[in-house]
Each structure stands twice: as structure tokens, then as C-alpha cells.
CSV table of C-alpha atoms in Angstrom, one decimal:
chain,number,residue,atom,x,y,z
A,1,UNK,CA,89.5,87.7,154.9
A,2,UNK,CA,88.4,90.3,157.9
A,3,UNK,CA,91.3,92.0,159.6
A,4,UNK,CA,91.6,90.9,163.2
A,5,UNK,CA,90.1,93.1,165.8
A,6,UNK,CA,93.4,93.0,167.6
A,7,UNK,CA,95.1,94.9,164.5
A,8,UNK,CA,92.1,97.3,164.2
A,9,UNK,CA,92.3,98.4,167.9
A,10,UNK,CA,96.1,98.4,167.6
A,11,UNK,CA,95.9,100.8,164.3
A,12,UNK,CA,93.1,103.0,166.2
A,13,UNK,CA,95.2,103.2,169.4
A,14,UNK,CA,92.6,101.4,171.3
A,15,UNK,CA,93.1,99.6,174.4
A,16,UNK,CA,93.8,95.8,174.1
A,17,UNK,CA,93.1,93.3,176.9
A,18,UNK,CA,95.6,90.4,177.4
A,19,UNK,CA,94.4,87.2,175.9
A,20,UNK,CA,95.7,85.3,178.4
A,21,UNK,CA,93.2,83.5,180.9
A,22,UNK,CA,93.1,84.9,184.3
A,23,UNK,CA,95.5,88.0,183.5
A,24,UNK,CA,93.6,91.3,183.3
A,25,UNK,CA,96.8,92.9,182.1
A,26,UNK,CA,96.7,95.8,179.6
A,27,UNK,CA,98.7,95.1,176.1
A,28,UNK,CA,100.9,97.9,175.1
A,29,UNK,CA,100.7,98.1,171.3
A,30,UNK,CA,103.8,99.5,169.6
A,31,UNK,CA,104.3,100.2,165.9
A,32,UNK,CA,106.7,98.5,164.1
A,33,UNK,CA,106.4,99.7,160.5
A,34,UNK,CA,108.0,102.6,158.9
A,35,UNK,CA,106.3,105.6,157.7
A,36,UNK,CA,106.0,104.4,154.0
A,37,UNK,CA,105.3,100.7,154.7
A,38,UNK,CA,102.0,99.9,152.8
A,39,UNK,CA,100.5,97.5,155.7
A,40,UNK,CA,101.5,98.3,159.4
A,41,UNK,CA,103.0,95.7,161.7
A,42,UNK,CA,102.4,96.0,165.5
A,43,UNK,CA,104.4,94.3,168.4
A,44,UNK,CA,102.3,93.3,171.5
A,45,UNK,CA,103.2,93.0,175.3
A,46,UNK,CA,101.5,92.5,178.1
A,47,UNK,CA,103.0,94.6,181.3
A,48,UNK,CA,101.4,92.4,183.8
A,49,UNK,CA,102.1,88.5,182.5
A,50,UNK,CA,104.7,89.5,179.7
A,51,UNK,CA,102.9,87.5,176.8
A,52,UNK,CA,104.0,88.9,173.7
A,53,UNK,CA,102.8,88.7,170.1
A,54,UNK,CA,103.2,90.4,166.8
A,55,UNK,CA,100.0,91.4,164.2
A,56,UNK,CA,100.7,92.5,160.8
A,57,UNK,CA,98.4,93.2,157.9
A,58,UNK,CA,98.0,90.8,154.9
A,59,UNK,CA,99.1,92.5,151.7
A,60,UNK,CA,96.5,91.9,148.9
A,61,UNK,CA,96.3,94.7,146.3
A,62,UNK,CA,94.2,92.8,143.9
A,63,UNK,CA,91.5,93.3,142.7
A,64,UNK,CA,92.1,97.1,143.6
A,65,UNK,CA,89.1,99.1,144.7
A,66,UNK,CA,86.4,99.8,142.1
A,67,UNK,CA,84.6,103.2,141.8
A,68,UNK,CA,81.6,102.1,143.7
A,69,UNK,CA,83.9,101.1,146.6
A,70,UNK,CA,85.6,104.4,146.2
A,71,UNK,CA,82.5,106.2,146.0
A,72,UNK,CA,81.2,104.6,149.5
A,73,UNK,CA,84.8,105.4,151.3
A,74,UNK,CA,84.8,108.9,150.4
A,75,UNK,CA,80.8,109.5,151.1
A,76,UNK,CA,81.4,107.9,154.7
A,77,UNK,CA,84.6,110.4,154.9
A,78,UNK,CA,82.6,113.3,153.8
A,79,UNK,CA,79.6,112.1,156.6
A,80,UNK,CA,82.7,112.0,159.0
A,81,UNK,CA,82.0,108.4,159.6
A,82,UNK,CA,85.0,105.8,159.6
A,83,UNK,CA,85.2,104.5,156.2
A,84,UNK,CA,86.4,100.7,156.2
A,85,UNK,CA,88.0,98.9,153.2
A,86,UNK,CA,85.4,96.8,151.6
A,87,UNK,CA,87.7,93.8,151.0
A,88,UNK,CA,88.7,93.5,154.9
A,89,UNK,CA,86.7,95.9,157.0
A,90,UNK,CA,89.8,97.7,158.1
A,91,UNK,CA,89.7,101.3,158.8
A,92,UNK,CA,90.6,103.6,155.7
A,93,UNK,CA,92.7,106.4,156.2
A,94,UNK,CA,93.1,109.7,154.3
A,95,UNK,CA,96.3,111.1,153.9
A,96,UNK,CA,96.9,114.6,152.5
A,97,UNK,CA,99.6,115.1,149.8
A,98,UNK,CA,101.5,118.1,149.0
A,99,UNK,CA,100.4,119.8,145.9
A,100,UNK,CA,102.3,122.4,144.1
A,101,UNK,CA,98.9,123.7,142.3
A,102,UNK,CA,97.1,124.4,145.5
A,103,UNK,CA,94.5,121.5,144.5
A,104,UNK,CA,93.6,119.1,147.6
A,105,UNK,CA,95.1,115.6,146.7
A,106,UNK,CA,94.7,112.7,149.0
A,107,UNK,CA,96.1,109.1,149.5
A,108,UNK,CA,93.4,106.9,150.6
A,109,UNK,CA,95.0,103.8,152.3
A,110,UNK,CA,94.1,100.6,154.1
A,111,UNK,CA,97.1,99.7,156.1
A,112,UNK,CA,95.8,96.1,156.5
A,113,UNK,CA,95.7,94.9,152.8
A,114,UNK,CA,97.9,97.7,151.5
A,115,UNK,CA,95.6,98.8,149.0
A,116,UNK,CA,96.3,102.5,147.9
A,117,UNK,CA,94.8,105.3,145.7
A,118,UNK,CA,95.4,108.9,144.9
A,119,UNK,CA,92.8,111.5,144.4
A,120,UNK,CA,91.9,115.0,144.1
A,121,UNK,CA,89.8,116.2,146.8
A,122,UNK,CA,86.9,116.9,146.8
A,123,UNK,CA,85.8,114.3,144.4
A,124,UNK,CA,84.1,115.9,141.0
A,125,UNK,CA,80.9,113.7,142.0
A,126,UNK,CA,80.6,115.7,145.3
A,127,UNK,CA,81.1,119.1,144.0
A,128,UNK,CA,77.9,121.2,143.6
């Protein structure tokens, strides 16, 4: 199931228009989720007409990303493109993790479906 456009806009901090007819008001998006949540939740409120709603991800971590999907995600990231989850087309985020051995380690997360994977960076395949 594709992620709703309003969820993607809220996640990326893009402007959201009020869905009520004849209301051109801007919608304020406030993240309600905690830092460790696998999926994100946003509260939406129109500053002009008072319309309110809440949008949240739909956790579905099965099946996990396969090697081909991870390779496509990392290639898009290396090309400075916005990688997306192959299951719901929501943006995928790379989060740097602390690593005492000084190797780069990242968590790749989709905040709509909750899929995550941790990996060393750069991937072994991309090393020359």
C-alpha cells in the first residue's frame, strides 16, 4: 500500500493545503512520535478553518527488504537522490549510528512501514 501523500509531505516538512473545500488555509504539521518509534505520527491542523486530523504510518515489516531492494536504496543514496521504500514508496532515511571501532554504520529506516536495517557504510559492493 503506498504511503499517503499527506504523510510524505509531513515527513519531509513540505507545505500541506487544507483539504476542506473553499479553505485555502495552510495546515500545520506537528510530529507526535517519539525519537525511537519505528513509524511516525503527525497531527494536522488548519490555521484558518480549524480542520484537524492525524496521519500515521502503517507498520508492516514483513517481508523485510531483500538484497536487491537494499542495493537500489543505497545506490540512490550514493547518487544523492531520495531513496524510497519499494513497498510503500515513502522516503527512506539514513541515520548515522555511533560506532566505537570508527567504522561508518547506518540505520536505514522507512518511517511509514517501520522497516529498518543496520549496515556498514559504504556497502562492500560499492568499494573500489
